[in-house]
Amino acid sequence: MGKAALIALVLLAGCQTVSVEDPRKVWCEFNQPRRDATETTPRSVLDEINAHNAKGQLWCAWEP
């Protein structure tokens, strides 16, 4: 086994799986409504912003 493979094995062995009871609650704690759109924001980015805010309304009871 090479040094690189051994290092990769050690790094993978140190990883732990964390169980989250309510992923929506975690998402709500770490996100907030996006209000960063401007007149020059591309349509694709506007769609991302709108999807993010829609998820926040559904999961976190954000107000528009």
PDB file of N, CA and C in Angstrom:
ATOM      1  N   MET A   1       0.855  -1.170   0.000  1.00  0.00           N
ATOM      2  CA  MET A   1       0.000   0.000   0.000  1.00  0.00           C
ATOM      3  C   MET A   1       0.899   1.231   0.000  1.00  0.00           C
ATOM      4  N   GLY A   2       0.608   2.174  -0.901  1.00  0.00           N
ATOM      5  CA  GLY A   2       1.411   3.381  -1.009  1.00  0.00           C
ATOM      6  C   GLY A   2       1.075   4.379   0.079  1.00  0.00           C
ATOM      7  N   LYS A   3       1.940   5.374   0.203  1.00  0.00           N
ATOM      8  CA  LYS A   3       1.727   6.402   1.217  1.00  0.00           C
ATOM      9  C   LYS A   3       0.412   7.143   1.009  1.00  0.00           C
ATOM     10  N   ALA A   4       0.098   7.470  -0.250  1.00  0.00           N
ATOM     11  CA  ALA A   4      -1.128   8.212  -0.536  1.00  0.00           C
ATOM     12  C   ALA A   4      -2.361   7.404  -0.141  1.00  0.00           C
ATOM     13  N   ALA A   5      -2.340   6.104  -0.440  1.00  0.00           N
ATOM     14  CA  ALA A   5      -3.470   5.248  -0.092  1.00  0.00           C
ATOM     15  C   ALA A   5      -3.614   5.131   1.416  1.00  0.00           C
ATOM     16  N   LEU A   6      -2.483   5.038   2.105  1.00  0.00           N
ATOM     17  CA  LEU A   6      -2.521   4.944   3.562  1.00  0.00           C
ATOM     18  C   LEU A   6      -3.063   6.222   4.183  1.00  0.00           C
ATOM     19  N   ILE A   7      -2.656   7.368   3.663  1.00  0.00           N
ATOM     20  CA  ILE A   7      -3.159   8.653   4.164  1.00  0.00           C
ATOM     21  C   ILE A   7      -4.661   8.769   3.921  1.00  0.00           C
ATOM     22  N   ALA A   8      -5.098   8.368   2.723  1.00  0.00           N
ATOM     23  CA  ALA A   8      -6.528   8.418   2.403  1.00  0.00           C
ATOM     24  C   ALA A   8      -7.317   7.506   3.341  1.00  0.00           C
ATOM     25  N   LEU A   9      -6.775   6.341   3.618  1.00  0.00           N
ATOM     26  CA  LEU A   9      -7.451   5.398   4.517  1.00  0.00           C
ATOM     27  C   LEU A   9      -7.578   5.975   5.926  1.00  0.00           C
ATOM     28  N   VAL A  10      -6.524   6.609   6.404  1.00  0.00           N
ATOM     29  CA  VAL A  10      -6.551   7.213   7.737  1.00  0.00           C
ATOM     30  C   VAL A  10      -7.563   8.354   7.784  1.00  0.00           C
ATOM     31  N   LEU A  11      -7.598   9.176   6.730  1.00  0.00           N
ATOM     32  CA  LEU A  11      -8.548  10.285   6.700  1.00  0.00           C
ATOM     33  C   LEU A  11      -9.986   9.786   6.670  1.00  0.00           C
ATOM     34  N   LEU A  12     -10.245   8.754   5.889  1.00  0.00           N
ATOM     35  CA  LEU A  12     -11.599   8.201   5.825  1.00  0.00           C
ATOM     36  C   LEU A  12     -12.007   7.556   7.141  1.00  0.00           C
ATOM     37  N   ALA A  13     -11.072   6.957   7.832  1.00  0.00           N
ATOM     38  CA  ALA A  13     -11.385   6.313   9.105  1.00  0.00           C
ATOM     39  C   ALA A  13     -11.778   7.347  10.159  1.00  0.00           C
ATOM     40  N   GLY A  14     -11.294   8.571  10.015  1.00  0.00           N
ATOM     41  CA  GLY A  14     -11.614   9.615  10.976  1.00  0.00           C
ATOM     42  C   GLY A  14     -12.959  10.263  10.757  1.00  0.00           C
ATOM     43  N   CYS A  15     -13.596  10.004   9.628  1.00  0.00           N
ATOM     44  CA  CYS A  15     -14.900  10.604   9.338  1.00  0.00           C
ATOM     45  C   CYS A  15     -15.982   9.934  10.167  1.00  0.00           C
ATOM     46  N   GLN A  16     -16.908  10.740  10.631  1.00  0.00           N
ATOM     47  CA  GLN A  16     -18.028  10.211  11.391  1.00  0.00           C
ATOM     48  C   GLN A  16     -19.320  10.640  10.726  1.00  0.00           C
ATOM     49  N   THR A  17     -20.300   9.787  10.799  1.00  0.00           N
ATOM     50  CA  THR A  17     -21.617  10.126  10.292  1.00  0.00           C
ATOM     51  C   THR A  17     -22.419  10.723  11.428  1.00  0.00           C
ATOM     52  N   VAL A  18     -22.950  11.906  11.187  1.00  0.00           N
ATOM     53  CA  VAL A  18     -23.749  12.577  12.200  1.00  0.00           C
ATOM     54  C   VAL A  18     -25.210  12.416  11.832  1.00  0.00           C
ATOM     55  N   SER A  19     -25.989  11.933  12.768  1.00  0.00           N
ATOM     56  CA  SER A  19     -27.416  11.764  12.545  1.00  0.00           C
ATOM     57  C   SER A  19     -28.132  13.035  12.983  1.00  0.00           C
ATOM     58  N   VAL A  20     -28.985  13.527  12.126  1.00  0.00           N
ATOM     59  CA  VAL A  20     -29.746  14.739  12.428  1.00  0.00           C
ATOM     60  C   VAL A  20     -31.215  14.361  12.486  1.00  0.00           C
ATOM     61  N   GLU A  21     -31.844  14.678  13.602  1.00  0.00           N
ATOM     62  CA  GLU A  21     -33.254  14.320  13.760  1.00  0.00           C
ATOM     63  C   GLU A  21     -34.153  15.091  12.804  1.00  0.00           C
ATOM     64  N   ASP A  22     -33.922  16.386  12.697  1.00  0.00           N
ATOM     65  CA  ASP A  22     -34.777  17.220  11.866  1.00  0.00           C
ATOM     66  C   ASP A  22     -33.917  18.096  10.946  1.00  0.00           C
ATOM     67  N   PRO A  23     -33.607  17.602   9.734  1.00  0.00           N
ATOM     68  CA  PRO A  23     -32.755  18.376   8.821  1.00  0.00           C
ATOM     69  C   PRO A  23     -33.352  19.733   8.470  1.00  0.00           C
ATOM     70  N   ARG A  24     -34.664  19.830   8.458  1.00  0.00           N
ATOM     71  CA  ARG A  24     -35.298  21.117   8.146  1.00  0.00           C
ATOM     72  C   ARG A  24     -34.957  22.160   9.208  1.00  0.00           C
ATOM     73  N   LYS A  25     -34.963  21.754  10.460  1.00  0.00           N
ATOM     74  CA  LYS A  25     -34.633  22.676  11.553  1.00  0.00           C
ATOM     75  C   LYS A  25     -33.191  23.165  11.407  1.00  0.00           C
ATOM     76  N   VAL A  26     -32.293  22.266  11.063  1.00  0.00           N
ATOM     77  CA  VAL A  26     -30.895  22.644  10.869  1.00  0.00           C
ATOM     78  C   VAL A  26     -30.787  23.619   9.701  1.00  0.00           C
ATOM     79  N   TRP A  27     -31.491  23.339   8.605  1.00  0.00           N
ATOM     80  CA  TRP A  27     -31.459  24.230   7.439  1.00  0.00           C
ATOM     81  C   TRP A  27     -31.957  25.619   7.837  1.00  0.00           C
ATOM     82  N   CYS A  28     -33.032  25.673   8.604  1.00  0.00           N
ATOM     83  CA  CYS A  28     -33.597  26.959   9.022  1.00  0.00           C
ATOM     84  C   CYS A  28     -32.646  27.730   9.931  1.00  0.00           C
ATOM     85  N   GLU A  29     -31.896  27.018  10.770  1.00  0.00           N
ATOM     86  CA  GLU A  29     -30.962  27.682  11.673  1.00  0.00           C
ATOM     87  C   GLU A  29     -29.798  28.321  10.926  1.00  0.00           C
ATOM     88  N   PHE A  30     -29.402  27.744   9.805  1.00  0.00           N
ATOM     89  CA  PHE A  30     -28.214  28.215   9.098  1.00  0.00           C
ATOM     90  C   PHE A  30     -28.522  29.037   7.848  1.00  0.00           C
ATOM     91  N   ASN A  31     -29.774  29.290   7.555  1.00  0.00           N
ATOM     92  CA  ASN A  31     -30.141  30.059   6.372  1.00  0.00           C
ATOM     93  C   ASN A  31     -31.075  31.200   6.758  1.00  0.00           C
ATOM     94  N   GLN A  32     -31.125  32.172   5.900  1.00  0.00           N
ATOM     95  CA  GLN A  32     -32.024  33.308   6.075  1.00  0.00           C
ATOM     96  C   GLN A  32     -32.518  33.726   4.697  1.00  0.00           C
ATOM     97  N   PRO A  33     -33.586  34.508   4.652  1.00  0.00           N
ATOM     98  CA  PRO A  33     -34.113  34.918   3.345  1.00  0.00           C
ATOM     99  C   PRO A  33     -33.052  35.661   2.526  1.00  0.00           C
ATOM    100  N   ARG A  34     -33.053  35.389   1.240  1.00  0.00           N
ATOM    101  CA  ARG A  34     -32.120  36.079   0.334  1.00  0.00           C
ATOM    102  C   ARG A  34     -32.811  37.300  -0.256  1.00  0.00           C
ATOM    103  N   ARG A  35     -32.156  38.420  -0.136  1.00  0.00           N
ATOM    104  CA  ARG A  35     -32.671  39.682  -0.664  1.00  0.00           C
ATOM    105  C   ARG A  35     -31.588  40.363  -1.499  1.00  0.00           C
ATOM    106  N   ASP A  36     -30.796  39.567  -2.217  1.00  0.00           N
ATOM    107  CA  ASP A  36     -29.642  40.084  -2.926  1.00  0.00           C
ATOM    108  C   ASP A  36     -29.872  40.302  -4.423  1.00  0.00           C
ATOM    109  N   ALA A  37     -31.101  40.243  -4.863  1.00  0.00           N
ATOM    110  CA  ALA A  37     -31.386  40.449  -6.285  1.00  0.00           C
ATOM    111  C   ALA A  37     -31.308  41.930  -6.633  1.00  0.00           C
ATOM    112  N   THR A  38     -30.784  42.211  -7.816  1.00  0.00           N
ATOM    113  CA  THR A  38     -30.728  43.575  -8.337  1.00  0.00           C
ATOM    114  C   THR A  38     -31.318  43.569  -9.740  1.00  0.00           C
ATOM    115  N   GLU A  39     -31.335  44.730 -10.367  1.00  0.00           N
ATOM    116  CA  GLU A  39     -31.863  44.819 -11.734  1.00  0.00           C
ATOM    117  C   GLU A  39     -31.018  44.021 -12.728  1.00  0.00           C
ATOM    118  N   THR A  40     -29.758  43.807 -12.416  1.00  0.00           N
ATOM    119  CA  THR A  40     -28.859  43.109 -13.336  1.00  0.00           C
ATOM    120  C   THR A  40     -28.666  41.635 -13.002  1.00  0.00           C
ATOM    121  N   THR A  41     -29.392  41.134 -12.011  1.00  0.00           N
ATOM    122  CA  THR A  41     -29.266  39.725 -11.640  1.00  0.00           C
ATOM    123  C   THR A  41     -29.818  38.851 -12.763  1.00  0.00           C
ATOM    124  N   PRO A  42     -29.023  37.868 -13.217  1.00  0.00           N
ATOM    125  CA  PRO A  42     -29.492  36.978 -14.288  1.00  0.00           C
ATOM    126  C   PRO A  42     -30.703  36.149 -13.861  1.00  0.00           C
ATOM    127  N   ARG A  43     -31.499  35.770 -14.817  1.00  0.00           N
ATOM    128  CA  ARG A  43     -32.721  35.003 -14.566  1.00  0.00           C
ATOM    129  C   ARG A  43     -32.430  33.720 -13.795  1.00  0.00           C
ATOM    130  N   SER A  44     -31.353  33.030 -14.123  1.00  0.00           N
ATOM    131  CA  SER A  44     -31.032  31.767 -13.443  1.00  0.00           C
ATOM    132  C   SER A  44     -30.764  31.990 -11.951  1.00  0.00           C
ATOM    133  N   VAL A  45     -30.117  33.103 -11.621  1.00  0.00           N
ATOM    134  CA  VAL A  45     -29.848  33.413 -10.215  1.00  0.00           C
ATOM    135  C   VAL A  45     -31.144  33.825  -9.516  1.00  0.00           C
ATOM    136  N   LEU A  46     -32.000  34.564 -10.207  1.00  0.00           N
ATOM    137  CA  LEU A  46     -33.304  34.916  -9.635  1.00  0.00           C
ATOM    138  C   LEU A  46     -34.102  33.660  -9.308  1.00  0.00           C
ATOM    139  N   ASP A  47     -34.032  32.670 -10.189  1.00  0.00           N
ATOM    140  CA  ASP A  47     -34.727  31.403  -9.938  1.00  0.00           C
ATOM    141  C   ASP A  47     -34.173  30.717  -8.685  1.00  0.00           C
ATOM    142  N   GLU A  48     -32.845  30.754  -8.510  1.00  0.00           N
ATOM    143  CA  GLU A  48     -32.235  30.163  -7.311  1.00  0.00           C
ATOM    144  C   GLU A  48     -32.682  30.905  -6.055  1.00  0.00           C
ATOM    145  N   ILE A  49     -32.694  32.224  -6.113  1.00  0.00           N
ATOM    146  CA  ILE A  49     -33.112  33.033  -4.968  1.00  0.00           C
ATOM    147  C   ILE A  49     -34.570  32.737  -4.628  1.00  0.00           C
ATOM    148  N   ASN A  50     -35.421  32.691  -5.640  1.00  0.00           N
ATOM    149  CA  ASN A  50     -36.841  32.418  -5.411  1.00  0.00           C
ATOM    150  C   ASN A  50     -37.058  31.020  -4.842  1.00  0.00           C
ATOM    151  N   ALA A  51     -36.307  30.037  -5.326  1.00  0.00           N
ATOM    152  CA  ALA A  51     -36.431  28.676  -4.801  1.00  0.00           C
ATOM    153  C   ALA A  51     -35.971  28.618  -3.343  1.00  0.00           C
ATOM    154  N   HIS A  52     -34.888  29.299  -3.036  1.00  0.00           N
ATOM    155  CA  HIS A  52     -34.379  29.347  -1.658  1.00  0.00           C
ATOM    156  C   HIS A  52     -35.425  29.963  -0.727  1.00  0.00           C
ATOM    157  N   ASN A  53     -35.992  31.089  -1.140  1.00  0.00           N
ATOM    158  CA  ASN A  53     -36.984  31.768  -0.307  1.00  0.00           C
ATOM    159  C   ASN A  53     -38.275  30.963  -0.192  1.00  0.00           C
ATOM    160  N   ALA A  54     -38.647  30.255  -1.245  1.00  0.00           N
ATOM    161  CA  ALA A  54     -39.846  29.412  -1.187  1.00  0.00           C
ATOM    162  C   ALA A  54     -39.646  28.268  -0.193  1.00  0.00           C
ATOM    163  N   LYS A  55     -38.445  27.690  -0.197  1.00  0.00           N
ATOM    164  CA  LYS A  55     -38.148  26.624   0.769  1.00  0.00           C
ATOM    165  C   LYS A  55     -38.218  27.189   2.188  1.00  0.00           C
ATOM    166  N   GLY A  56     -37.701  28.398   2.391  1.00  0.00           N
ATOM    167  CA  GLY A  56     -37.757  29.025   3.708  1.00  0.00           C
ATOM    168  C   GLY A  56     -39.179  29.296   4.157  1.00  0.00           C
ATOM    169  N   GLN A  57     -40.043  29.691   3.224  1.00  0.00           N
ATOM    170  CA  GLN A  57     -41.450  29.912   3.579  1.00  0.00           C
ATOM    171  C   GLN A  57     -42.114  28.613   3.987  1.00  0.00           C
ATOM    172  N   LEU A  58     -41.808  27.542   3.260  1.00  0.00           N
ATOM    173  CA  LEU A  58     -42.425  26.251   3.530  1.00  0.00           C
ATOM    174  C   LEU A  58     -41.885  25.618   4.808  1.00  0.00           C
ATOM    175  N   TRP A  59     -40.571  25.593   4.956  1.00  0.00           N
ATOM    176  CA  TRP A  59     -39.941  24.893   6.073  1.00  0.00           C
ATOM    177  C   TRP A  59     -39.836  25.734   7.339  1.00  0.00           C
ATOM    178  N   CYS A  60     -39.610  27.041   7.193  1.00  0.00           N
ATOM    179  CA  CYS A  60     -39.263  27.875   8.339  1.00  0.00           C
ATOM    180  C   CYS A  60     -40.294  28.936   8.662  1.00  0.00           C
ATOM    181  N   ALA A  61     -41.372  28.983   7.900  1.00  0.00           N
ATOM    182  CA  ALA A  61     -42.439  29.971   8.088  1.00  0.00           C
ATOM    183  C   ALA A  61     -41.927  31.406   7.897  1.00  0.00           C
ATOM    184  N   TRP A  62     -40.992  31.579   6.937  1.00  0.00           N
ATOM    185  CA  TRP A  62     -40.534  32.928   6.614  1.00  0.00           C
ATOM    186  C   TRP A  62     -41.674  33.708   5.995  1.00  0.00           C
ATOM    187  N   GLU A  63     -41.706  34.980   6.269  1.00  0.00           N
ATOM    188  CA  GLU A  63     -42.695  35.876   5.656  1.00  0.00           C
ATOM    189  C   GLU A  63     -42.093  36.485   4.397  1.00  0.00           C
ATOM    190  N   PRO A  64     -42.909  36.674   3.367  1.00  0.00           N
ATOM    191  CA  PRO A  64     -42.369  37.259   2.126  1.00  0.00           C
ATOM    192  C   PRO A  64     -41.954  38.706   2.304  1.00  0.00           C
TER     193      PRO A  64
END
